[in-house]
C-alpha cells in the first residue's frame, strides 16, 4: 500500500484481556518495527523484523508482549493479560533501508486498558 | 546507552514568528545519526531530516533549518516565519551507525509546537 496501515486505531480492553494489534507495512519494505508511545512521551523501540525473522526484541517490556510476522509482510503485536501500564499508542513503522534510520510510521493503535 | 533531551515541553508562537526547538543528546558512539520527526494530530511520525555525526554543516530546506554542533551535543531546529500548519509535536532522535542498531531510534520527549493565527 501507499503507507503503513494499522488497525484497530482505538482499542479499549479490560485489565486481563488479550489484545492483538495489526500492522500492514509499505509493500516491498522488508524491515518492520514496533514502537510504544506513552502519553506525552517519545516513542520507544519494542521490536524489529527483517522479513519474517525477528532480529531484535530487546524492547519488549515483558513476556506478555509477543510479535510475529509469519509471511514477512503483515505483523501482529499481541499483548496478553493486559495491565493498565500497557495503555499507550503502539506505532508500527517500515523501512526499505533501516541502516539509514528513515522509517515510515503508521498512525498508531491507541490502547486503553481499564 | 543513548539519551535525547528536548527541554521545551511546549512552545506557543504567533504566525510568522521564528521558533527554535532545542535538542541535546548523549551517546558514547563515535558515529551516529540525528533526526527530526514531526507528529501531526493524525498521529503518524513524519521524517524531516537526518544528519550524520561527522557532517556538521548546517542545512536549510525552505523555512526549515538545522544547526548541528557536536561540541555541545546539540541539534537544534528552527522554523522561520511559522505557519499554523506547523503546529505538531516535534521529536529529535538518535541512532548509532552500524552494529545491531538498525532502525532502533532513541527519541526525545517531544516539543509541542502551537502556532496561532
mmCIF file of C-alpha atoms in Angstrom:
data_model
loop_
_atom_site.group_PDB
_atom_site.id
_atom_site.type_symbol
_atom_site.label_atom_id
_atom_site.label_comp_id
_atom_site.label_asym_id
_atom_site.label_seq_id
_atom_site.Cartn_x
_atom_site.Cartn_y
_atom_site.Cartn_z
ATOM 1 C CA UNK A 1 0.000 0.000 0.000
ATOM 2 C CA UNK A 2 0.888 3.652 -0.152
ATOM 3 C CA UNK A 3 1.539 3.947 3.562
ATOM 4 C CA UNK A 4 1.741 1.920 6.758
ATOM 5 C CA UNK A 5 -1.714 0.847 7.850
ATOM 6 C CA UNK A 6 -2.569 -0.068 11.434
ATOM 7 C CA UNK A 7 -5.713 -1.484 12.954
ATOM 8 C CA UNK A 8 -7.599 -1.003 15.105
ATOM 9 C CA UNK A 9 -6.977 2.708 15.567
ATOM 10 C CA UNK A 10 -8.514 2.564 19.032
ATOM 11 C CA UNK A 11 -8.869 -0.358 21.387
ATOM 12 C CA UNK A 12 -10.325 -0.414 24.874
ATOM 13 C CA UNK A 13 -9.606 -3.526 26.900
ATOM 14 C CA UNK A 14 -10.439 -4.608 30.391
ATOM 15 C CA UNK A 15 -7.479 -5.493 32.546
ATOM 16 C CA UNK A 16 -6.562 -9.104 31.951
ATOM 17 C CA UNK A 17 -7.849 -9.312 28.388
ATOM 18 C CA UNK A 18 -5.636 -10.246 25.460
ATOM 19 C CA UNK A 19 -5.329 -7.819 22.538
ATOM 20 C CA UNK A 20 -3.930 -8.071 19.027
ATOM 21 C CA UNK A 21 -2.776 -5.093 17.004
ATOM 22 C CA UNK A 22 -2.193 -5.378 13.272
ATOM 23 C CA UNK A 23 0.306 -3.627 11.005
ATOM 24 C CA UNK A 24 0.347 -3.681 7.223
ATOM 25 C CA UNK A 25 3.668 -2.164 6.061
ATOM 26 C CA UNK A 26 4.535 -0.496 2.811
ATOM 27 C CA UNK A 27 4.672 -3.093 0.062
ATOM 28 C CA UNK A 28 8.240 -4.237 -0.521
ATOM 29 C CA UNK A 29 9.636 -2.983 2.805
ATOM 30 C CA UNK A 30 11.470 -5.922 4.330
ATOM 31 C CA UNK A 31 12.065 -4.169 7.662
ATOM 32 C CA UNK A 32 9.286 -3.627 10.179
ATOM 33 C CA UNK A 33 9.393 -2.073 13.628
ATOM 34 C CA UNK A 34 7.075 -1.706 16.590
ATOM 35 C CA UNK A 35 7.370 1.245 18.958
ATOM 36 C CA UNK A 36 5.389 2.113 22.096
ATOM 37 C CA UNK A 37 4.489 5.731 22.818
ATOM 38 C CA UNK A 38 3.190 6.551 26.282
ATOM 39 C CA UNK A 39 1.150 9.719 26.747
ATOM 40 C CA UNK A 40 3.341 12.789 26.487
ATOM 41 C CA UNK A 41 6.470 10.800 25.714
ATOM 42 C CA UNK A 42 8.543 9.935 22.695
ATOM 43 C CA UNK A 43 8.243 6.549 21.024
ATOM 44 C CA UNK A 44 10.265 3.695 22.492
ATOM 45 C CA UNK A 45 11.561 0.769 20.470
ATOM 46 C CA UNK A 46 9.928 -2.594 21.048
ATOM 47 C CA UNK A 47 10.993 -4.992 18.306
ATOM 48 C CA UNK A 48 12.386 -5.313 14.764
ATOM 49 C CA UNK A 49 11.693 -7.750 11.927
ATOM 50 C CA UNK A 50 13.608 -8.335 8.744
ATOM 51 C CA UNK A 51 11.211 -10.265 6.551
ATOM 52 C CA UNK A 52 9.774 -12.943 8.858
ATOM 53 C CA UNK A 53 12.791 -13.054 11.169
ATOM 54 C CA UNK A 54 12.544 -11.187 14.462
ATOM 55 C CA UNK A 55 16.089 -9.838 14.773
ATOM 56 C CA UNK A 56 15.672 -7.717 17.879
ATOM 57 C CA UNK A 57 13.065 -7.971 20.622
ATOM 58 C CA UNK A 58 15.079 -6.274 23.324
ATOM 59 C CA UNK A 59 12.481 -3.550 23.861
ATOM 60 C CA UNK A 60 9.532 -5.792 24.663
ATOM 61 C CA UNK A 61 8.691 -4.877 28.273
ATOM 62 C CA UNK A 62 7.627 -8.326 29.449
ATOM 63 C CA UNK A 63 6.866 -11.836 28.273
ATOM 64 C CA UNK A 64 3.227 -10.767 27.942
ATOM 65 C CA UNK A 65 4.240 -8.991 24.735
ATOM 66 C CA UNK A 66 4.660 -11.055 21.604
ATOM 67 C CA UNK A 67 5.098 -10.031 17.971
ATOM 68 C CA UNK A 68 5.042 -12.049 14.803
ATOM 69 C CA UNK A 69 5.366 -11.589 11.050
ATOM 70 C CA UNK A 70 4.904 -15.083 9.706
ATOM 71 C CA UNK A 71 4.951 -14.332 5.974
ATOM 72 C CA UNK A 72 7.242 -11.344 6.032
ATOM 73 C CA UNK A 73 4.535 -8.795 5.365
ATOM 74 C CA UNK A 74 1.717 -8.163 7.854
ATOM 75 C CA UNK A 75 2.730 -8.135 11.509
ATOM 76 C CA UNK A 76 0.728 -8.602 14.688
ATOM 77 C CA UNK A 77 1.651 -7.348 18.137
ATOM 78 C CA UNK A 78 -0.107 -9.352 20.819
ATOM 79 C CA UNK A 79 -0.379 -8.364 24.448
ATOM 80 C CA UNK A 80 -1.592 -10.999 26.870
ATOM 81 C CA UNK A 81 -3.283 -10.316 30.190
ATOM 82 C CA UNK A 82 -3.227 -6.561 29.646
ATOM 83 C CA UNK A 83 -2.344 -4.262 32.536
ATOM 84 C CA UNK A 84 -3.111 -0.572 32.982
ATOM 85 C CA UNK A 85 0.517 0.311 32.349
ATOM 86 C CA UNK A 86 0.155 -1.147 28.851
ATOM 87 C CA UNK A 87 -2.052 1.818 27.909
ATOM 88 C CA UNK A 88 -0.203 3.639 25.129
ATOM 89 C CA UNK A 89 -0.119 4.223 21.400
ATOM 90 C CA UNK A 90 1.557 1.380 19.544
ATOM 91 C CA UNK A 91 3.286 2.595 16.416
ATOM 92 C CA UNK A 92 4.348 0.397 13.535
ATOM 93 C CA UNK A 93 6.973 1.526 11.049
ATOM 94 C CA UNK A 94 8.546 0.046 7.964
ATOM 95 C CA UNK A 95 11.689 0.860 6.037
ATOM 96 C CA UNK A 96 13.455 -0.068 2.825
ATOM 97 C CA UNK A 97 16.841 0.715 4.397
ATOM 98 C CA UNK A 98 16.819 0.679 8.198
ATOM 99 C CA UNK A 99 20.572 1.313 8.333
ATOM 100 C CA UNK A 100 19.757 4.925 7.465
ATOM 101 C CA UNK A 101 17.134 5.215 10.197
ATOM 102 C CA UNK A 102 14.476 6.652 7.931
ATOM 103 C CA UNK A 103 11.250 4.994 8.978
ATOM 104 C CA UNK A 104 7.716 5.401 7.638
ATOM 105 C CA UNK A 105 5.285 5.256 10.522
ATOM 106 C CA UNK A 106 1.648 4.340 10.681
ATOM 107 C CA UNK A 107 -0.900 6.406 12.600
ATOM 108 C CA UNK A 108 -0.757 4.011 15.538
ATOM 109 C CA UNK A 109 -3.157 1.934 17.604
ATOM 110 C CA UNK A 110 -4.230 3.620 20.829
ATOM 111 C CA UNK A 111 -4.738 1.035 23.562
ATOM 112 C CA UNK A 112 -6.587 1.940 26.732
ATOM 113 C CA UNK A 113 -6.682 -0.641 29.491
ATOM 114 C CA UNK A 114 -9.364 -0.086 32.113
ATOM 115 C CA UNK B 1 23.164 3.847 26.021
ATOM 116 C CA UNK B 2 21.846 6.970 24.367
ATOM 117 C CA UNK B 3 19.777 9.821 25.701
ATOM 118 C CA UNK B 4 17.971 12.618 23.891
ATOM 119 C CA UNK B 5 16.615 15.594 25.777
ATOM 120 C CA UNK B 6 14.158 18.173 24.498
ATOM 121 C CA UNK B 7 13.865 20.610 27.359
ATOM 122 C CA UNK B 8 10.984 22.588 25.856
ATOM 123 C CA UNK B 9 7.765 20.726 26.543
ATOM 124 C CA UNK B 10 5.506 23.246 24.836
ATOM 125 C CA UNK B 11 6.069 26.331 22.699
ATOM 126 C CA UNK B 12 3.396 28.725 21.586
ATOM 127 C CA UNK B 13 4.011 31.366 18.895
ATOM 128 C CA UNK B 14 2.029 33.629 16.640
ATOM 129 C CA UNK B 15 2.070 33.017 12.936
ATOM 130 C CA UNK B 16 5.114 34.436 11.089
ATOM 131 C CA UNK B 17 7.295 34.312 14.176
ATOM 132 C CA UNK B 18 10.548 32.335 14.044
ATOM 133 C CA UNK B 19 10.841 29.470 16.502
ATOM 134 C CA UNK B 20 13.747 27.243 17.552
ATOM 135 C CA UNK B 21 13.309 23.784 19.017
ATOM 136 C CA UNK B 22 16.214 22.615 21.148
ATOM 137 C CA UNK B 23 17.690 19.131 21.268
ATOM 138 C CA UNK B 24 20.696 17.840 23.201
ATOM 139 C CA UNK B 25 21.911 14.285 23.209
ATOM 140 C CA UNK B 26 24.270 11.893 24.944
ATOM 141 C CA UNK B 27 25.980 8.934 23.346
ATOM 142 C CA UNK B 28 29.210 7.003 23.632
ATOM 143 C CA UNK B 29 29.105 6.047 19.969
ATOM 144 C CA UNK B 30 31.564 7.832 17.704
ATOM 145 C CA UNK B 31 29.346 7.609 14.642
ATOM 146 C CA UNK B 32 25.628 8.196 14.777
ATOM 147 C CA UNK B 33 22.694 9.738 13.001
ATOM 148 C CA UNK B 34 20.496 12.503 14.350
ATOM 149 C CA UNK B 35 16.916 13.003 13.202
ATOM 150 C CA UNK B 36 13.923 15.237 13.483
ATOM 151 C CA UNK B 37 10.456 13.792 13.066
ATOM 152 C CA UNK B 38 7.121 15.639 13.090
ATOM 153 C CA UNK B 39 3.942 14.157 14.580
ATOM 154 C CA UNK B 40 0.801 15.981 13.427
ATOM 155 C CA UNK B 41 -2.547 15.407 15.153
ATOM 156 C CA UNK B 42 -3.244 12.484 12.804
ATOM 157 C CA UNK B 43 -0.616 10.527 14.736
ATOM 158 C CA UNK B 44 1.946 9.232 12.258
ATOM 159 C CA UNK B 45 5.528 10.429 12.631
ATOM 160 C CA UNK B 46 6.876 12.102 9.530
ATOM 161 C CA UNK B 47 10.611 12.134 8.792
ATOM 162 C CA UNK B 48 12.071 15.622 8.344
ATOM 163 C CA UNK B 49 15.861 15.302 8.322
ATOM 164 C CA UNK B 50 18.813 13.021 9.084
ATOM 165 C CA UNK B 51 22.355 14.236 9.846
ATOM 166 C CA UNK B 52 25.495 12.162 10.181
ATOM 167 C CA UNK B 53 27.696 12.846 13.194
ATOM 168 C CA UNK B 54 30.740 13.628 11.056
ATOM 169 C CA UNK B 55 28.904 16.228 8.974
ATOM 170 C CA UNK B 56 28.401 19.406 10.974
ATOM 171 C CA UNK B 57 27.365 21.506 8.032
ATOM 172 C CA UNK B 58 24.132 23.270 8.758
ATOM 173 C CA UNK B 59 21.220 22.597 6.470
ATOM 174 C CA UNK B 60 18.364 24.694 5.202
ATOM 175 C CA UNK B 61 15.241 23.405 3.499
ATOM 176 C CA UNK B 62 12.731 26.104 2.716
ATOM 177 C CA UNK B 63 11.529 27.560 6.031
ATOM 178 C CA UNK B 64 13.320 24.831 7.992
ATOM 179 C CA UNK B 65 16.934 24.939 9.131
ATOM 180 C CA UNK B 66 19.010 22.746 11.391
ATOM 181 C CA UNK B 67 22.069 23.650 13.469
ATOM 182 C CA UNK B 68 24.256 20.698 14.477
ATOM 183 C CA UNK B 69 27.056 21.417 16.978
ATOM 184 C CA UNK B 70 28.986 18.368 18.038
ATOM 185 C CA UNK B 71 30.956 20.344 20.636
ATOM 186 C CA UNK B 72 27.779 20.986 22.616
ATOM 187 C CA UNK B 73 25.954 17.778 21.565
ATOM 188 C CA UNK B 74 23.099 19.814 20.188
ATOM 189 C CA UNK B 75 20.946 19.536 17.096
ATOM 190 C CA UNK B 76 18.512 22.431 17.047
ATOM 191 C CA UNK B 77 15.687 23.006 14.601
ATOM 192 C CA UNK B 78 14.469 26.420 13.502
ATOM 193 C CA UNK B 79 11.262 27.195 11.667
ATOM 194 C CA UNK B 80 11.296 30.611 10.013
ATOM 195 C CA UNK B 81 8.044 32.514 9.502
ATOM 196 C CA UNK B 82 5.974 29.845 11.230
ATOM 197 C CA UNK B 83 2.579 28.860 9.888
ATOM 198 C CA UNK B 84 -0.476 27.317 11.520
ATOM 199 C CA UNK B 85 0.210 24.078 9.606
ATOM 200 C CA UNK B 86 3.491 23.771 11.517
ATOM 201 C CA UNK B 87 1.532 23.001 14.680
ATOM 202 C CA UNK B 88 2.543 19.495 15.738
ATOM 203 C CA UNK B 89 4.738 17.576 18.145
ATOM 204 C CA UNK B 90 8.379 17.535 17.064
ATOM 205 C CA UNK B 91 10.754 14.784 18.082
ATOM 206 C CA UNK B 92 14.517 14.710 17.993
ATOM 207 C CA UNK B 93 16.081 11.242 17.774
ATOM 208 C CA UNK B 94 19.439 9.476 17.622
ATOM 209 C CA UNK B 95 20.577 6.176 16.127
ATOM 210 C CA UNK B 96 24.090 4.687 16.286
ATOM 211 C CA UNK B 97 25.546 3.762 12.918
ATOM 212 C CA UNK B 98 26.185 0.088 12.342
ATOM 213 C CA UNK B 99 26.108 -2.784 14.766
ATOM 214 C CA UNK B 100 22.663 -4.043 15.678
ATOM 215 C CA UNK B 101 21.007 -0.638 15.867
ATOM 216 C CA UNK B 102 19.212 -0.678 12.534
ATOM 217 C CA UNK B 103 16.071 1.381 12.867
ATOM 218 C CA UNK B 104 16.418 1.472 16.637
ATOM 219 C CA UNK B 105 15.962 5.160 17.290
ATOM 220 C CA UNK B 106 16.126 6.801 20.706
ATOM 221 C CA UNK B 107 13.616 9.649 20.788
ATOM 222 C CA UNK B 108 13.376 12.703 22.998
ATOM 223 C CA UNK B 109 10.210 13.525 24.876
ATOM 224 C CA UNK B 110 8.956 15.807 22.138
ATOM 225 C CA UNK B 111 8.106 19.505 21.921
ATOM 226 C CA UNK B 112 4.513 20.538 21.305
ATOM 227 C CA UNK B 113 4.508 23.495 18.939
ATOM 228 C CA UNK B 114 1.339 25.552 18.614
ATOM 229 C CA UNK B 115 1.227 28.301 16.016
ATOM 230 C CA UNK B 116 -1.649 30.716 16.491
ATOM 231 C CA UNK B 117 -3.123 32.674 13.565
#
